[in-house]
């Protein structure tokens, strides 16, 4: 699946008035997550963080029907579920998204790491500890992972230009 094609498809389908610019797309084997930036509420009385959260909640409620129709069309086209989110200033929320069970074979040494996280109260279960560990690695390896994803996109592009043997 070409990321540019998916981005173009969503750019063509999304109403212009929803977001202040292009959406942030995250695509994996199971899901496409679409997060758009909303306009900031005008300064006024009250807490700005609460105003941003309210803006996101209003967007979620008012656009539900159209978002679901676009998601259904995208799922039919790309074979992946679509999750939605919105950001407003420094507040960001992803609405319902897929939580996939993942098979993993861990040796005792690795299980002990997870058990330590559970015993220390960092996580409630091994599964939650694994999620915590993956997020921690992701935070500290963002640059490297981004470089790796870019390299994989280049490989896909070259593979796509190869001879058609079928």
Short mmCIF file of N, CA and C in Angstrom, two decimals:
data_model
loop_
_atom_site.label_atom_id
_atom_site.label_comp_id
_atom_site.label_asym_id
_atom_site.label_seq_id
_atom_site.Cartn_x
_atom_site.Cartn_y
_atom_site.Cartn_z
N UNK A 1 0.85 -1.18 0.00
CA UNK A 1 0.00 0.00 0.00
C UNK A 1 0.89 1.24 0.00
N UNK A 2 0.66 2.11 -0.94
CA UNK A 2 1.42 3.35 -1.05
C UNK A 2 0.84 4.40 -0.11
N UNK A 3 1.69 4.91 0.77
CA UNK A 3 1.24 5.92 1.73
C UNK A 3 0.71 7.16 1.01
N UNK A 4 1.39 7.58 -0.07
CA UNK A 4 0.97 8.76 -0.82
C UNK A 4 -0.42 8.57 -1.41
N UNK A 5 -0.72 7.36 -1.86
CA UNK A 5 -2.05 7.09 -2.43
C UNK A 5 -3.11 7.19 -1.35
N UNK A 6 -2.84 6.63 -0.17
CA UNK A 6 -3.79 6.70 0.95
C UNK A 6 -3.98 8.15 1.39
N UNK A 7 -2.88 8.89 1.50
CA UNK A 7 -2.97 10.30 1.90
C UNK A 7 -3.79 11.10 0.88
N UNK A 8 -3.56 10.84 -0.40
CA UNK A 8 -4.33 11.53 -1.43
C UNK A 8 -5.80 11.18 -1.38
N UNK A 9 -6.10 9.91 -1.15
CA UNK A 9 -7.50 9.47 -1.08
C UNK A 9 -8.21 10.19 0.07
N UNK A 10 -7.57 10.21 1.25
CA UNK A 10 -8.19 10.89 2.39
C UNK A 10 -8.30 12.39 2.14
N UNK A 11 -7.28 13.00 1.53
CA UNK A 11 -7.34 14.43 1.24
C UNK A 11 -8.54 14.74 0.33
N UNK A 12 -8.83 13.85 -0.58
CA UNK A 12 -9.97 14.05 -1.46
C UNK A 12 -11.31 13.80 -0.80
N UNK A 13 -11.36 12.94 0.19
CA UNK A 13 -12.61 12.57 0.85
C UNK A 13 -12.99 13.45 2.03
N UNK A 14 -11.99 13.99 2.74
CA UNK A 14 -12.29 14.75 3.95
C UNK A 14 -12.84 16.14 3.62
N UNK A 15 -13.89 16.55 4.31
CA UNK A 15 -14.41 17.90 4.10
C UNK A 15 -13.34 18.96 4.44
N UNK A 16 -13.23 19.98 3.61
CA UNK A 16 -12.21 21.01 3.78
C UNK A 16 -12.32 21.74 5.12
N UNK A 17 -13.52 21.86 5.65
CA UNK A 17 -13.71 22.64 6.87
C UNK A 17 -13.37 21.88 8.15
N UNK A 18 -13.07 20.61 8.06
CA UNK A 18 -12.79 19.84 9.27
C UNK A 18 -11.48 20.22 9.93
N UNK A 19 -10.40 20.30 9.17
CA UNK A 19 -9.07 20.46 9.75
C UNK A 19 -8.36 21.67 9.16
N UNK A 20 -7.36 22.17 9.89
CA UNK A 20 -6.64 23.36 9.46
C UNK A 20 -5.52 23.07 8.48
N UNK A 21 -5.24 21.79 8.23
CA UNK A 21 -4.19 21.42 7.29
C UNK A 21 -4.27 19.93 7.00
N UNK A 22 -3.23 19.39 6.37
CA UNK A 22 -3.24 17.96 6.06
C UNK A 22 -3.30 17.13 7.35
N UNK A 23 -3.91 15.96 7.25
CA UNK A 23 -4.02 15.08 8.41
C UNK A 23 -2.73 14.31 8.61
N UNK A 24 -2.54 13.84 9.82
CA UNK A 24 -1.43 12.94 10.14
C UNK A 24 -1.96 11.52 9.99
N UNK A 25 -1.35 10.75 9.11
CA UNK A 25 -1.75 9.37 8.86
C UNK A 25 -0.73 8.42 9.47
N UNK A 26 -1.23 7.42 10.18
CA UNK A 26 -0.39 6.34 10.67
C UNK A 26 -0.99 5.06 10.11
N UNK A 27 -0.17 4.30 9.38
CA UNK A 27 -0.67 3.11 8.70
C UNK A 27 0.15 1.91 9.15
N UNK A 28 -0.55 0.86 9.58
CA UNK A 28 0.15 -0.39 9.84
C UNK A 28 -0.62 -1.51 9.14
N UNK A 29 -0.31 -2.74 9.45
CA UNK A 29 -0.93 -3.88 8.75
C UNK A 29 -2.41 -4.02 9.06
N UNK A 30 -2.86 -3.44 10.17
CA UNK A 30 -4.23 -3.66 10.63
C UNK A 30 -5.11 -2.42 10.58
N UNK A 31 -4.50 -1.23 10.60
CA UNK A 31 -5.29 -0.04 10.86
C UNK A 31 -4.68 1.19 10.20
N UNK A 32 -5.55 2.13 9.85
CA UNK A 32 -5.15 3.46 9.40
C UNK A 32 -5.69 4.43 10.44
N UNK A 33 -4.81 5.23 11.02
CA UNK A 33 -5.25 6.23 12.00
C UNK A 33 -5.12 7.60 11.36
N UNK A 34 -6.21 8.37 11.43
CA UNK A 34 -6.29 9.69 10.82
C UNK A 34 -6.48 10.70 11.95
N UNK A 35 -5.51 11.61 12.10
CA UNK A 35 -5.60 12.65 13.13
C UNK A 35 -5.44 14.00 12.46
N UNK A 36 -6.43 14.86 12.66
CA UNK A 36 -6.40 16.19 12.07
C UNK A 36 -6.31 17.28 13.12
N UNK A 37 -5.71 18.40 12.72
CA UNK A 37 -5.56 19.55 13.62
C UNK A 37 -6.80 20.44 13.50
N UNK A 38 -7.42 20.74 14.64
CA UNK A 38 -8.59 21.61 14.69
C UNK A 38 -8.15 23.04 15.00
N UNK A 39 -8.97 23.98 14.61
CA UNK A 39 -8.69 25.38 14.91
C UNK A 39 -8.77 25.60 16.43
N UNK A 40 -7.87 26.42 16.93
CA UNK A 40 -7.86 26.75 18.36
C UNK A 40 -9.10 27.57 18.71
N UNK A 41 -9.69 27.32 19.88
CA UNK A 41 -10.80 28.17 20.33
C UNK A 41 -10.27 29.59 20.62
N UNK A 42 -11.12 30.57 20.44
CA UNK A 42 -10.71 31.94 20.73
C UNK A 42 -10.49 32.09 22.23
N UNK A 43 -9.51 32.91 22.56
CA UNK A 43 -9.22 33.15 23.98
C UNK A 43 -10.42 33.81 24.63
N UNK A 44 -10.69 33.38 25.80
CA UNK A 44 -11.82 33.94 26.53
C UNK A 44 -11.73 33.50 27.97
N UNK A 45 -12.86 33.49 28.62
CA UNK A 45 -12.86 33.03 30.01
C UNK A 45 -12.64 31.54 30.08
N UNK A 46 -12.13 31.10 31.17
CA UNK A 46 -12.00 29.67 31.39
C UNK A 46 -10.63 29.12 31.04
N UNK A 47 -10.50 27.85 31.29
CA UNK A 47 -9.24 27.13 31.11
C UNK A 47 -9.03 26.79 29.64
N UNK A 48 -7.91 27.21 29.03
CA UNK A 48 -7.65 26.91 27.62
C UNK A 48 -7.58 25.41 27.33
N UNK A 49 -7.03 24.62 28.25
CA UNK A 49 -6.95 23.17 28.03
C UNK A 49 -8.35 22.56 27.97
N UNK A 50 -9.24 23.04 28.83
CA UNK A 50 -10.63 22.55 28.81
C UNK A 50 -11.32 22.97 27.52
N UNK A 51 -11.02 24.17 27.02
CA UNK A 51 -11.62 24.63 25.76
C UNK A 51 -11.16 23.75 24.60
N UNK A 52 -9.86 23.37 24.61
CA UNK A 52 -9.36 22.49 23.54
C UNK A 52 -10.02 21.11 23.62
N UNK A 53 -10.13 20.58 24.84
CA UNK A 53 -10.78 19.27 25.01
C UNK A 53 -12.23 19.34 24.55
N UNK A 54 -12.91 20.45 24.85
CA UNK A 54 -14.28 20.63 24.40
C UNK A 54 -14.39 20.71 22.89
N UNK A 55 -13.44 21.38 22.25
CA UNK A 55 -13.43 21.49 20.79
C UNK A 55 -13.28 20.10 20.16
N UNK A 56 -12.39 19.28 20.73
CA UNK A 56 -12.20 17.92 20.23
C UNK A 56 -13.47 17.09 20.43
N UNK A 57 -14.09 17.19 21.61
CA UNK A 57 -15.32 16.44 21.89
C UNK A 57 -16.44 16.86 20.94
N UNK A 58 -16.56 18.16 20.67
CA UNK A 58 -17.59 18.64 19.74
C UNK A 58 -17.35 18.09 18.34
N UNK A 59 -16.09 18.13 17.89
CA UNK A 59 -15.75 17.58 16.58
C UNK A 59 -16.15 16.11 16.51
N UNK A 60 -15.81 15.36 17.53
CA UNK A 60 -16.12 13.93 17.54
C UNK A 60 -17.62 13.68 17.42
N UNK A 61 -18.41 14.42 18.17
CA UNK A 61 -19.86 14.23 18.15
C UNK A 61 -20.48 14.68 16.83
N UNK A 62 -20.08 15.85 16.35
CA UNK A 62 -20.72 16.43 15.17
C UNK A 62 -20.35 15.74 13.86
N UNK A 63 -19.21 15.06 13.81
CA UNK A 63 -18.75 14.48 12.56
C UNK A 63 -18.87 12.95 12.52
N UNK A 64 -19.42 12.36 13.56
CA UNK A 64 -19.44 10.89 13.69
C UNK A 64 -20.00 10.20 12.44
N UNK A 65 -21.13 10.62 11.96
CA UNK A 65 -21.76 9.96 10.81
C UNK A 65 -20.89 10.01 9.56
N UNK A 66 -20.38 11.19 9.25
CA UNK A 66 -19.53 11.33 8.05
C UNK A 66 -18.21 10.58 8.22
N UNK A 67 -17.64 10.63 9.42
CA UNK A 67 -16.38 9.90 9.65
C UNK A 67 -16.57 8.41 9.45
N UNK A 68 -17.68 7.88 9.94
CA UNK A 68 -17.94 6.44 9.81
C UNK A 68 -18.15 6.05 8.35
N UNK A 69 -18.81 6.90 7.58
CA UNK A 69 -19.01 6.62 6.15
C UNK A 69 -17.67 6.60 5.42
N UNK A 70 -16.81 7.56 5.73
CA UNK A 70 -15.48 7.60 5.11
C UNK A 70 -14.68 6.38 5.55
N UNK A 71 -14.77 6.02 6.83
CA UNK A 71 -14.05 4.85 7.34
C UNK A 71 -14.51 3.57 6.65
N UNK A 72 -15.81 3.44 6.45
CA UNK A 72 -16.33 2.24 5.76
C UNK A 72 -15.78 2.15 4.34
N UNK A 73 -15.76 3.28 3.63
CA UNK A 73 -15.24 3.29 2.27
C UNK A 73 -13.74 2.98 2.26
N UNK A 74 -13.01 3.52 3.22
CA UNK A 74 -11.57 3.25 3.30
C UNK A 74 -11.31 1.78 3.64
N UNK A 75 -12.11 1.23 4.53
CA UNK A 75 -11.92 -0.18 4.90
C UNK A 75 -12.17 -1.08 3.70
N UNK A 76 -13.18 -0.75 2.93
CA UNK A 76 -13.46 -1.54 1.72
C UNK A 76 -12.31 -1.42 0.71
N UNK A 77 -11.78 -0.23 0.58
CA UNK A 77 -10.71 0.02 -0.40
C UNK A 77 -9.36 -0.55 0.03
N UNK A 78 -9.01 -0.39 1.32
CA UNK A 78 -7.67 -0.75 1.79
C UNK A 78 -7.61 -1.99 2.68
N UNK A 79 -8.76 -2.51 3.08
CA UNK A 79 -8.77 -3.71 3.90
C UNK A 79 -8.24 -3.51 5.31
N UNK A 80 -8.35 -2.29 5.81
CA UNK A 80 -7.89 -1.97 7.17
C UNK A 80 -8.95 -1.15 7.88
N UNK A 81 -9.01 -1.32 9.19
CA UNK A 81 -9.90 -0.49 9.99
C UNK A 81 -9.36 0.94 10.00
N UNK A 82 -10.25 1.89 10.26
CA UNK A 82 -9.84 3.29 10.34
C UNK A 82 -10.18 3.82 11.73
N UNK A 83 -9.18 4.41 12.36
CA UNK A 83 -9.37 5.09 13.65
C UNK A 83 -9.23 6.59 13.40
N UNK A 84 -9.96 7.36 14.17
CA UNK A 84 -9.96 8.81 14.00
C UNK A 84 -9.43 9.47 15.26
N UNK A 85 -8.89 10.64 15.07
CA UNK A 85 -8.44 11.44 16.19
C UNK A 85 -8.44 12.90 15.79
N UNK A 86 -8.25 13.75 16.80
CA UNK A 86 -8.18 15.18 16.55
C UNK A 86 -7.19 15.79 17.54
N UNK A 87 -6.55 16.86 17.08
CA UNK A 87 -5.64 17.61 17.93
C UNK A 87 -6.07 19.06 17.91
N UNK A 88 -5.89 19.70 19.03
CA UNK A 88 -6.21 21.12 19.14
C UNK A 88 -5.14 21.72 20.05
N UNK A 89 -4.27 22.52 19.48
CA UNK A 89 -3.15 23.03 20.26
C UNK A 89 -2.29 21.87 20.70
N UNK A 90 -2.00 21.80 21.99
CA UNK A 90 -1.16 20.72 22.51
C UNK A 90 -1.98 19.55 23.06
N UNK A 91 -3.29 19.56 22.80
CA UNK A 91 -4.17 18.48 23.24
C UNK A 91 -4.49 17.60 22.05
N UNK A 92 -4.33 16.31 22.22
CA UNK A 92 -4.59 15.37 21.13
C UNK A 92 -5.33 14.17 21.69
N UNK A 93 -6.29 13.67 20.91
CA UNK A 93 -7.05 12.49 21.34
C UNK A 93 -7.33 11.61 20.13
N UNK A 94 -7.02 10.33 20.26
CA UNK A 94 -7.41 9.35 19.26
C UNK A 94 -8.66 8.69 19.79
N UNK A 95 -9.68 8.64 18.96
CA UNK A 95 -10.94 8.04 19.38
C UNK A 95 -10.76 6.52 19.39
N UNK A 96 -11.74 5.75 19.15
CA UNK A 96 -11.61 4.29 19.21
C UNK A 96 -10.62 3.78 18.18
N UNK A 97 -9.67 2.98 18.64
CA UNK A 97 -8.77 2.34 17.67
C UNK A 97 -8.58 0.88 18.05
N UNK A 98 -7.98 0.12 17.14
CA UNK A 98 -7.85 -1.32 17.28
C UNK A 98 -6.81 -1.66 18.34
N UNK A 99 -7.13 -2.61 19.18
CA UNK A 99 -6.17 -3.17 20.12
C UNK A 99 -5.98 -4.62 19.72
N UNK A 100 -4.82 -4.91 19.14
CA UNK A 100 -4.58 -6.23 18.56
C UNK A 100 -3.82 -7.13 19.53
N UNK A 101 -4.28 -8.37 19.72
CA UNK A 101 -3.46 -9.31 20.47
C UNK A 101 -2.24 -9.69 19.62
N UNK A 102 -1.11 -9.81 20.27
CA UNK A 102 0.12 -10.13 19.55
C UNK A 102 0.72 -11.39 20.16
N UNK A 103 1.02 -12.34 19.30
CA UNK A 103 1.68 -13.56 19.76
C UNK A 103 3.15 -13.25 19.98
N UNK A 104 3.67 -13.70 21.07
CA UNK A 104 5.09 -13.51 21.35
C UNK A 104 5.61 -14.68 22.16
N UNK A 105 6.82 -15.07 21.86
CA UNK A 105 7.47 -16.14 22.61
C UNK A 105 8.63 -15.53 23.36
N UNK A 106 8.46 -15.41 24.64
CA UNK A 106 9.50 -14.80 25.46
C UNK A 106 10.19 -15.86 26.30
N UNK A 107 11.48 -15.73 26.39
CA UNK A 107 12.27 -16.59 27.26
C UNK A 107 12.11 -16.09 28.70
N UNK A 108 12.56 -16.91 29.63
CA UNK A 108 12.38 -16.59 31.03
C UNK A 108 12.99 -15.23 31.38
N UNK A 109 14.18 -14.95 30.85
CA UNK A 109 14.84 -13.68 31.15
C UNK A 109 13.94 -12.49 30.76
N UNK A 110 13.30 -12.60 29.58
CA UNK A 110 12.41 -11.53 29.12
C UNK A 110 11.14 -11.46 29.96
N UNK A 111 10.60 -12.62 30.34
CA UNK A 111 9.41 -12.65 31.20
C UNK A 111 9.69 -12.03 32.55
N UNK A 112 10.91 -12.22 33.05
CA UNK A 112 11.27 -11.62 34.34
C UNK A 112 11.25 -10.09 34.28
N UNK A 113 11.64 -9.53 33.13
CA UNK A 113 11.57 -8.08 32.96
C UNK A 113 10.12 -7.62 33.08
N UNK A 114 9.23 -8.33 32.39
CA UNK A 114 7.81 -7.96 32.46
C UNK A 114 7.27 -8.14 33.87
N UNK A 115 7.65 -9.23 34.53
CA UNK A 115 7.18 -9.48 35.89
C UNK A 115 7.68 -8.41 36.86
N UNK A 116 8.89 -7.92 36.64
CA UNK A 116 9.41 -6.84 37.49
C UNK A 116 8.57 -5.59 37.33
N UNK A 117 8.20 -5.26 36.10
CA UNK A 117 7.34 -4.10 35.86
C UNK A 117 5.98 -4.26 36.53
N UNK A 118 5.45 -5.48 36.49
CA UNK A 118 4.16 -5.75 37.15
C UNK A 118 4.32 -5.65 38.66
N UNK A 119 5.35 -6.30 39.21
CA UNK A 119 5.57 -6.29 40.66
C UNK A 119 5.82 -4.89 41.20
N UNK A 120 6.45 -4.03 40.38
CA UNK A 120 6.73 -2.66 40.80
C UNK A 120 5.53 -1.74 40.65
N UNK A 121 4.44 -2.25 40.06
CA UNK A 121 3.25 -1.43 39.89
C UNK A 121 3.28 -0.53 38.67
N UNK A 122 4.28 -0.72 37.80
CA UNK A 122 4.34 0.06 36.56
C UNK A 122 3.24 -0.39 35.61
N UNK A 123 2.92 -1.68 35.67
CA UNK A 123 1.89 -2.26 34.81
C UNK A 123 1.06 -3.24 35.63
N UNK A 124 -0.17 -3.49 35.18
CA UNK A 124 -1.06 -4.40 35.91
C UNK A 124 -0.92 -5.85 35.45
N UNK A 125 -0.34 -6.05 34.26
CA UNK A 125 -0.22 -7.40 33.72
C UNK A 125 1.00 -7.46 32.81
N UNK A 126 1.38 -8.66 32.45
CA UNK A 126 2.49 -8.81 31.49
C UNK A 126 2.16 -8.12 30.17
N UNK A 127 0.92 -8.25 29.75
CA UNK A 127 0.50 -7.62 28.50
C UNK A 127 0.67 -6.11 28.57
N UNK A 128 0.23 -5.50 29.66
CA UNK A 128 0.37 -4.06 29.82
C UNK A 128 1.85 -3.67 29.95
N UNK A 129 2.64 -4.51 30.60
CA UNK A 129 4.08 -4.25 30.72
C UNK A 129 4.74 -4.27 29.35
N UNK A 130 4.32 -5.18 28.49
CA UNK A 130 4.87 -5.25 27.14
C UNK A 130 4.52 -3.99 26.34
N UNK A 131 3.29 -3.52 26.49
CA UNK A 131 2.88 -2.28 25.83
C UNK A 131 3.75 -1.13 26.33
N UNK A 132 3.96 -1.06 27.64
CA UNK A 132 4.79 -0.01 28.24
C UNK A 132 6.20 -0.05 27.66
N UNK A 133 6.78 -1.25 27.56
CA UNK A 133 8.14 -1.40 27.05
C UNK A 133 8.22 -0.99 25.58
N UNK A 134 7.24 -1.39 24.78
CA UNK A 134 7.24 -1.02 23.36
C UNK A 134 7.14 0.49 23.21
N UNK A 135 6.28 1.14 24.01
CA UNK A 135 6.15 2.60 23.93
C UNK A 135 7.45 3.29 24.32
N UNK A 136 8.12 2.78 25.36
CA UNK A 136 9.38 3.36 25.80
C UNK A 136 10.44 3.26 24.70
N UNK A 137 10.54 2.11 24.08
CA UNK A 137 11.49 1.94 22.98
C UNK A 137 11.11 2.90 21.84
N UNK A 138 9.83 2.98 21.53
CA UNK A 138 9.38 3.88 20.46
C UNK A 138 9.74 5.33 20.73
N UNK A 139 9.62 5.77 21.98
CA UNK A 139 9.96 7.15 22.32
C UNK A 139 11.45 7.43 22.12
N UNK A 140 12.27 6.47 22.47
CA UNK A 140 13.70 6.69 22.43
C UNK A 140 14.34 6.29 21.10
N UNK A 141 13.56 5.72 20.21
CA UNK A 141 14.11 5.28 18.94
C UNK A 141 13.36 5.90 17.76
N UNK A 142 12.60 6.98 18.01
CA UNK A 142 11.79 7.60 16.96
C UNK A 142 12.59 7.92 15.70
N UNK A 143 13.75 8.54 15.87
CA UNK A 143 14.54 8.94 14.71
C UNK A 143 14.98 7.71 13.92
N UNK A 144 15.47 6.71 14.61
CA UNK A 144 15.93 5.50 13.94
C UNK A 144 14.77 4.77 13.26
N UNK A 145 13.62 4.67 13.95
CA UNK A 145 12.46 4.00 13.36
C UNK A 145 11.96 4.77 12.13
N UNK A 146 11.97 6.09 12.18
CA UNK A 146 11.55 6.89 11.03
C UNK A 146 12.47 6.65 9.85
N UNK A 147 13.79 6.58 10.11
CA UNK A 147 14.75 6.30 9.06
C UNK A 147 14.52 4.91 8.46
N UNK A 148 14.24 3.95 9.31
CA UNK A 148 13.97 2.59 8.86
C UNK A 148 12.71 2.54 7.99
N UNK A 149 11.65 3.24 8.41
CA UNK A 149 10.41 3.26 7.62
C UNK A 149 10.64 3.90 6.26
N UNK A 150 11.44 4.97 6.22
CA UNK A 150 11.74 5.63 4.95
C UNK A 150 12.50 4.67 4.03
N UNK A 151 13.44 3.94 4.59
CA UNK A 151 14.20 2.97 3.80
C UNK A 151 13.27 1.88 3.26
N UNK A 152 12.32 1.43 4.07
CA UNK A 152 11.38 0.40 3.62
C UNK A 152 10.49 0.92 2.51
N UNK A 153 10.09 2.20 2.57
CA UNK A 153 9.30 2.79 1.50
C UNK A 153 10.09 2.80 0.19
N UNK A 154 11.38 3.08 0.27
CA UNK A 154 12.23 3.07 -0.93
C UNK A 154 12.31 1.67 -1.51
N UNK A 155 12.43 0.67 -0.66
CA UNK A 155 12.48 -0.72 -1.14
C UNK A 155 11.17 -1.06 -1.84
N UNK A 156 10.04 -0.68 -1.26
CA UNK A 156 8.73 -0.94 -1.89
C UNK A 156 8.63 -0.26 -3.24
N UNK A 157 9.14 0.96 -3.34
CA UNK A 157 9.09 1.70 -4.60
C UNK A 157 9.91 0.97 -5.67
N UNK A 158 11.11 0.54 -5.33
CA UNK A 158 11.97 -0.18 -6.28
C UNK A 158 11.33 -1.51 -6.64
N UNK A 159 10.78 -2.22 -5.67
CA UNK A 159 10.12 -3.49 -5.93
C UNK A 159 8.96 -3.29 -6.90
N UNK A 160 8.21 -2.21 -6.72
CA UNK A 160 7.08 -1.93 -7.60
C UNK A 160 7.47 -1.64 -9.03
N UNK A 161 8.70 -1.15 -9.26
CA UNK A 161 9.17 -0.85 -10.61
C UNK A 161 9.80 -2.08 -11.28
N UNK A 162 9.90 -3.17 -10.53
CA UNK A 162 10.55 -4.38 -11.05
C UNK A 162 9.72 -5.05 -12.12
N UNK A 163 10.26 -6.09 -12.70
CA UNK A 163 9.55 -6.79 -13.79
C UNK A 163 8.30 -7.48 -13.28
N UNK A 164 7.30 -7.48 -14.10
CA UNK A 164 6.04 -8.17 -13.79
C UNK A 164 6.13 -9.58 -14.35
N UNK A 165 6.23 -10.55 -13.46
CA UNK A 165 6.42 -11.94 -13.89
C UNK A 165 5.10 -12.70 -13.95
N UNK A 166 4.00 -12.04 -13.63
CA UNK A 166 2.72 -12.74 -13.56
C UNK A 166 1.84 -12.49 -14.66
#
